[in-house]
PDB file of C-alpha atoms in Angstrom:
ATOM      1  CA  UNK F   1      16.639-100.576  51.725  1.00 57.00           C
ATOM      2  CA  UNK F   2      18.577-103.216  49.640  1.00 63.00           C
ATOM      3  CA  UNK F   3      22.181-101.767  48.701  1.00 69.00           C
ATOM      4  CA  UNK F   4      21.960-103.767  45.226  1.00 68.00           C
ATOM      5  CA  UNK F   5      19.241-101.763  43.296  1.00 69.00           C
ATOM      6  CA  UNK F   6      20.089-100.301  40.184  1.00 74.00           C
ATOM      7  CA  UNK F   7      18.906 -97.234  37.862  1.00 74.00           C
ATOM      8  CA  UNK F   8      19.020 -94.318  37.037  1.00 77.00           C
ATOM      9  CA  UNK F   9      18.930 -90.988  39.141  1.00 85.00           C
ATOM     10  CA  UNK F  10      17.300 -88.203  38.224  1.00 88.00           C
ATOM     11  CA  UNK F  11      20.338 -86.142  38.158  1.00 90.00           C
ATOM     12  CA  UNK F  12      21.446 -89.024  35.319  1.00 89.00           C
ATOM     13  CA  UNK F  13      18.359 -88.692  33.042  1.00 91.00           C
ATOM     14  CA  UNK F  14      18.397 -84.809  32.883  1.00 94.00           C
ATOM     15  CA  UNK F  15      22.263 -84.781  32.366  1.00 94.00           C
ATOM     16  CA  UNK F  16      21.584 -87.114  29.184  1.00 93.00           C
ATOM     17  CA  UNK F  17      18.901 -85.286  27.771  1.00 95.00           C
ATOM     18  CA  UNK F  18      20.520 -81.658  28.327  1.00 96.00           C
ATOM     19  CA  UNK F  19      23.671 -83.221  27.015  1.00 96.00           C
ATOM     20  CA  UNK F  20      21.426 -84.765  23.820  1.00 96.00           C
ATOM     21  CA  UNK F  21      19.602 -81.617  23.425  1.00 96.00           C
ATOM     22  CA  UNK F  22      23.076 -79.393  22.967  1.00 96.00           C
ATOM     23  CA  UNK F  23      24.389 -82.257  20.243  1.00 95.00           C
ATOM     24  CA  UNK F  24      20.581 -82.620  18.451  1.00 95.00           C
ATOM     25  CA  UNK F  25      20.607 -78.499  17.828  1.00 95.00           C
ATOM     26  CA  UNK F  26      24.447 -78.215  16.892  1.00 95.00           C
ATOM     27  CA  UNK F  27      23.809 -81.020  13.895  1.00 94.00           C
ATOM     28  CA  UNK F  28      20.390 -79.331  13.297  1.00 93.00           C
ATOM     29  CA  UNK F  29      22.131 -75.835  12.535  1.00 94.00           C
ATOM     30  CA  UNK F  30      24.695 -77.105  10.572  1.00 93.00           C
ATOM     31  CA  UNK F  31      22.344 -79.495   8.553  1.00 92.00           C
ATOM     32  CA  UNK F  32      20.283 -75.844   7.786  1.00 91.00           C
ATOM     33  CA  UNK F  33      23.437 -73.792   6.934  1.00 92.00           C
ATOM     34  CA  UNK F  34      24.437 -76.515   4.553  1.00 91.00           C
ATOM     35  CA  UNK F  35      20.513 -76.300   3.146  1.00 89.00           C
ATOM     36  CA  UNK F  36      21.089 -72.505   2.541  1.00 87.00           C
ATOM     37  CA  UNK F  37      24.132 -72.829   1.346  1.00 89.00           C
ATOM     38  CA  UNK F  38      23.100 -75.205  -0.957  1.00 90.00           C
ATOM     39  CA  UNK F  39      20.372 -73.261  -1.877  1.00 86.00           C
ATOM     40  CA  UNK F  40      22.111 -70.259  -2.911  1.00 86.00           C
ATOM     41  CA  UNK F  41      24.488 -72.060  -4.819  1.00 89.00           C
ATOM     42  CA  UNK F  42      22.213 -73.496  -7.367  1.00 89.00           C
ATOM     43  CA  UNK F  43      20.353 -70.606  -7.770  1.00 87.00           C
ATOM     44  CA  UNK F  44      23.540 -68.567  -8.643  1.00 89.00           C
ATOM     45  CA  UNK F  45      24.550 -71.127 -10.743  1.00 92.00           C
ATOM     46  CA  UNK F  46      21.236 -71.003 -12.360  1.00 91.00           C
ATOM     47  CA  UNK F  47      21.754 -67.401 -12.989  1.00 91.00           C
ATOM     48  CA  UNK F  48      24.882 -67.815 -14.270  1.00 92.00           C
ATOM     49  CA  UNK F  49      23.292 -70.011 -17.171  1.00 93.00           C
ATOM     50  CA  UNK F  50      21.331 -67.875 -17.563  1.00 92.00           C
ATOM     51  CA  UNK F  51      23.376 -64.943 -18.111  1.00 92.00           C
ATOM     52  CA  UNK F  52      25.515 -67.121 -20.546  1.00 93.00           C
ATOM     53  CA  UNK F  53      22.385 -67.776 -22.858  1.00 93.00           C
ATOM     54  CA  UNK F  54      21.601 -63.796 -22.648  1.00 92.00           C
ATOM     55  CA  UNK F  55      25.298 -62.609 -23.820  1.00 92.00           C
ATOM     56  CA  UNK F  56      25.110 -65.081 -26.579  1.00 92.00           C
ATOM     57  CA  UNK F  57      21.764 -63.803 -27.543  1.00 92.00           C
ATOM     58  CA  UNK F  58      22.869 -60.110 -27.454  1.00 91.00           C
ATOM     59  CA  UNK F  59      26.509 -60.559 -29.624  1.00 90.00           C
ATOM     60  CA  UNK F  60      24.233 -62.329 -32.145  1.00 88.00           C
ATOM     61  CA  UNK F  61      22.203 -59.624 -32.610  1.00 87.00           C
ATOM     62  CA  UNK F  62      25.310 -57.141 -32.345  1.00 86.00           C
ATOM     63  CA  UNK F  63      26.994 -58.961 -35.058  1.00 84.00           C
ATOM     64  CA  UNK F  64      23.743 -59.115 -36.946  1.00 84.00           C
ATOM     65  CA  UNK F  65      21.917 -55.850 -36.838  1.00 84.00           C
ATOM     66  CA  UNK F  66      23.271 -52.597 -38.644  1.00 83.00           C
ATOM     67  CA  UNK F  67      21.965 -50.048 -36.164  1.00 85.00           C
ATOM     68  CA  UNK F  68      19.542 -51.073 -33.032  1.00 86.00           C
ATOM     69  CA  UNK F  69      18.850 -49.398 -29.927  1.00 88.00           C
ATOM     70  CA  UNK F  70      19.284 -51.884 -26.566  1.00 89.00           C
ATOM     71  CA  UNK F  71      17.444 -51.068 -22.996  1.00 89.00           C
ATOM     72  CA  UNK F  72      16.091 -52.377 -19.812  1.00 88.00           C
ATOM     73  CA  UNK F  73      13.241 -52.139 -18.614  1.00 87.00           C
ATOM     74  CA  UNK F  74      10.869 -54.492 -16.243  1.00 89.00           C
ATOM     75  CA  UNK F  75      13.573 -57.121 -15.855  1.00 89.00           C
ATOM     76  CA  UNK F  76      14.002 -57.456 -19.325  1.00 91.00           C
ATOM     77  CA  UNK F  77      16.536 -56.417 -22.182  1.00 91.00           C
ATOM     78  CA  UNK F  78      14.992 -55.075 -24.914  1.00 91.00           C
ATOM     79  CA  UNK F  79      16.499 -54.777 -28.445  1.00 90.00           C
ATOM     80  CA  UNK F  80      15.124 -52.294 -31.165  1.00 88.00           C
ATOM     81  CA  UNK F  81      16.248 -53.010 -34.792  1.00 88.00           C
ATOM     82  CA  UNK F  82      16.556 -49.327 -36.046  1.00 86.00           C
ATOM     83  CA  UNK F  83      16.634 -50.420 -39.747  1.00 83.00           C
ATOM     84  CA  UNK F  84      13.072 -51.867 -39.518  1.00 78.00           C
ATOM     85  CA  UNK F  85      11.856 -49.943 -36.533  1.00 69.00           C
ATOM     86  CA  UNK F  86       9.093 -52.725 -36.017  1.00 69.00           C
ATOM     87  CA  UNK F  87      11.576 -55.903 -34.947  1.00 78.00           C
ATOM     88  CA  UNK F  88      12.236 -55.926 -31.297  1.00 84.00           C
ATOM     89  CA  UNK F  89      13.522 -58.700 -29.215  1.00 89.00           C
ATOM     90  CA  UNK F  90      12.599 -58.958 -25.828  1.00 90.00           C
ATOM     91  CA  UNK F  91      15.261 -61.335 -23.333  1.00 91.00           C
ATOM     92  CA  UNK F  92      13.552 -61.662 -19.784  1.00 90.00           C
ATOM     93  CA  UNK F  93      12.829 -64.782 -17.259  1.00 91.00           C
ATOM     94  CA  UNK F  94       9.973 -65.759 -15.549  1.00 91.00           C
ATOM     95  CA  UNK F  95      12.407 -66.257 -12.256  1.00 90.00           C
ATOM     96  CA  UNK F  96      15.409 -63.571 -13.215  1.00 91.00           C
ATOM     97  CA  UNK F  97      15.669 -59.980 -13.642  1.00 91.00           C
ATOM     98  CA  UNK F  98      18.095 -58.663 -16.108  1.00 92.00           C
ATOM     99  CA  UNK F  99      19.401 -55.224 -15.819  1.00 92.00           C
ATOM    100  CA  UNK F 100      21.930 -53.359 -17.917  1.00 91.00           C
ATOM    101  CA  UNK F 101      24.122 -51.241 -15.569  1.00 91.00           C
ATOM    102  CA  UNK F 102      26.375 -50.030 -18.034  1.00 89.00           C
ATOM    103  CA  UNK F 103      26.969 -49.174 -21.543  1.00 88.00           C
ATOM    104  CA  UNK F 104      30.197 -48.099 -22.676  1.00 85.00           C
ATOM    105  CA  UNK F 105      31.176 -47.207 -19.239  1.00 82.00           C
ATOM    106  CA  UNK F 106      28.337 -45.361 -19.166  1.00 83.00           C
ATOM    107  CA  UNK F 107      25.567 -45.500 -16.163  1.00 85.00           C
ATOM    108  CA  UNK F 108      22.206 -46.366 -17.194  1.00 80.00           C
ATOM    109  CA  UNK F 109      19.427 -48.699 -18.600  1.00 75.00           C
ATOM    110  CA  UNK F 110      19.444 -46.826 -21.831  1.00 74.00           C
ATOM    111  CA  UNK F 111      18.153 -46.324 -24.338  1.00 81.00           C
ATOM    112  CA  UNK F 112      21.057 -46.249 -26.347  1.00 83.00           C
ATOM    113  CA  UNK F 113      21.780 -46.236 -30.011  1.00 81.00           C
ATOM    114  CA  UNK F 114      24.577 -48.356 -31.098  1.00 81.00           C
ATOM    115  CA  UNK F 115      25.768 -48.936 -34.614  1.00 78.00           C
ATOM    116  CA  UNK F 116      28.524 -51.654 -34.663  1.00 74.00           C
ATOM    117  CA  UNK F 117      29.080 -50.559 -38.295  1.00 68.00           C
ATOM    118  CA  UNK F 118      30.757 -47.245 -37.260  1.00 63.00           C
ATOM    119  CA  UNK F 119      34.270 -46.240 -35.521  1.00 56.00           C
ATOM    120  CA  UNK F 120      33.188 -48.299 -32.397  1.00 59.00           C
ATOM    121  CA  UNK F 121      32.117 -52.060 -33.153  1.00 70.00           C
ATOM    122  CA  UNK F 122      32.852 -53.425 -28.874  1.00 82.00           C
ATOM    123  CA  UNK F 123      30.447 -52.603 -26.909  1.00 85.00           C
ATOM    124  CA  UNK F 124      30.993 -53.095 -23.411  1.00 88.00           C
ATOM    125  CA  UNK F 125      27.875 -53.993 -21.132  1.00 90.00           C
ATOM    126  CA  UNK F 126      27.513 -54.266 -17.155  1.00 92.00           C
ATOM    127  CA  UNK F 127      24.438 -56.447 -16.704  1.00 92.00           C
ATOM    128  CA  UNK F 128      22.800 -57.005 -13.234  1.00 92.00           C
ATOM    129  CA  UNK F 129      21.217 -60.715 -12.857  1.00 92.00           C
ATOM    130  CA  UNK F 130      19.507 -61.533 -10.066  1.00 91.00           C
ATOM    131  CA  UNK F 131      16.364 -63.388  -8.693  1.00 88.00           C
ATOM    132  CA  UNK F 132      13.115 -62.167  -8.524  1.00 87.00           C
ATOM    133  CA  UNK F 133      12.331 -64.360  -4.949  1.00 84.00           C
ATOM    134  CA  UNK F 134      15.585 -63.266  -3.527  1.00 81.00           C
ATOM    135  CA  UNK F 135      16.940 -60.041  -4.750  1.00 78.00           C
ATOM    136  CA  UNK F 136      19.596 -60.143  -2.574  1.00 81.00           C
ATOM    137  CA  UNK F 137      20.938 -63.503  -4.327  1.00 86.00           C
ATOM    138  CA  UNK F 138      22.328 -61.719  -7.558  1.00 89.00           C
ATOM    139  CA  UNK F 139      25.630 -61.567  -9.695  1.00 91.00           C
ATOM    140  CA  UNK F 140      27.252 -58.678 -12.147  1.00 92.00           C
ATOM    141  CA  UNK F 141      28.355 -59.501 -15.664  1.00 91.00           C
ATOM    142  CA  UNK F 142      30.819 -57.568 -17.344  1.00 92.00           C
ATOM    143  CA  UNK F 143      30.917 -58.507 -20.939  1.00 91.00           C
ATOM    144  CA  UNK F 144      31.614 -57.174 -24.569  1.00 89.00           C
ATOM    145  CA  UNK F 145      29.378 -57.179 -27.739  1.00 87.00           C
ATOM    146  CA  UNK F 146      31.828 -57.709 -30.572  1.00 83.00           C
ATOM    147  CA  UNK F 147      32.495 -57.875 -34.340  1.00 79.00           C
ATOM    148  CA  UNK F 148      35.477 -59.556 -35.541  1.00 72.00           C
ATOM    149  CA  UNK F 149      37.207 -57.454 -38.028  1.00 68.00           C
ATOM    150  CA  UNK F 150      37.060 -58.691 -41.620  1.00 59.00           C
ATOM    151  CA  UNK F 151      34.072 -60.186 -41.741  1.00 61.00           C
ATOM    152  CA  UNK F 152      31.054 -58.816 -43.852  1.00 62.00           C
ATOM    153  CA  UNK F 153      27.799 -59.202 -41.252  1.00 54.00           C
ATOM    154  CA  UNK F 154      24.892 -58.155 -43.608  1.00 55.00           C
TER     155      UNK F 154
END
């Protein structure tokens, strides 16, 4: 046998590849906990928008409407103009599911008559917003419904 060859052992090779294996599947679970991460993020920020466009809706028609009754129902809000019994407005989302929690402190989806006209024009609302693939991606919103005092809304 000449004394000068050169290579690699076996030993060597498997050494590298267990050694390349253990570094390949640490950067592979981090890339995928980045992914989820990532994921879930834009989806609750999705929600959040979301959300934002629904409250806006919802003290509109509270500083509109004279008496209507508000529910939820099937992922969706619904809002009854009492005055013309025939208007309602229906907030849902292909994607979201919007559920009221709370009214006034007050467990349940409704229904629930409010008349922002009388002794009590704030309405507080808990509102449960999460996504219809993943319901265990959702957020709470605690908001109020509002008149500002002063001004004539019919």
């Amino acid at each position: 046998m000449k004394r000068d060859e050169s290579g690699l052992t076996l030993v060597e090779v498997l050494a590298t590849l267990a050694i390349f294996s253990m570094v390949a599947v640490i950067i592979w679970s981090v890339f995928f906990q980045g992914f989820n991460f990532s994921e879930k993020a834009i989806s609750k920020n999705f929600m959040l928008q979301e959300s934002n466009i629904l409250v806006t809706n919802l003290k509109r028609v509270h500083q509109k409407l004279i008496k209507y009754e508000i529910k939820s129902e099937n992922c969706s809000i619904k809002v009854t103009d009492l005055t013309t019994s025939s208007q309602v407005q229906e907030f849902n989302h292909p994607s979201i599911c919007f559920k009221i929690l709370e009214i006034n402190n007050v467990t349940g989806s409704g229904p629930k008559t409010i008349e922002p006209n009388k002794n009590a024009n704030d309405i507080s609302l808990k509102i449960s917003v999460s996504d219809k693939n993943n319901s265990a991606n959702s957020i709470t919103i605690n908001t109020f419904l509002y008149r500002v005092k002063g001004v004539d809304y019919q």
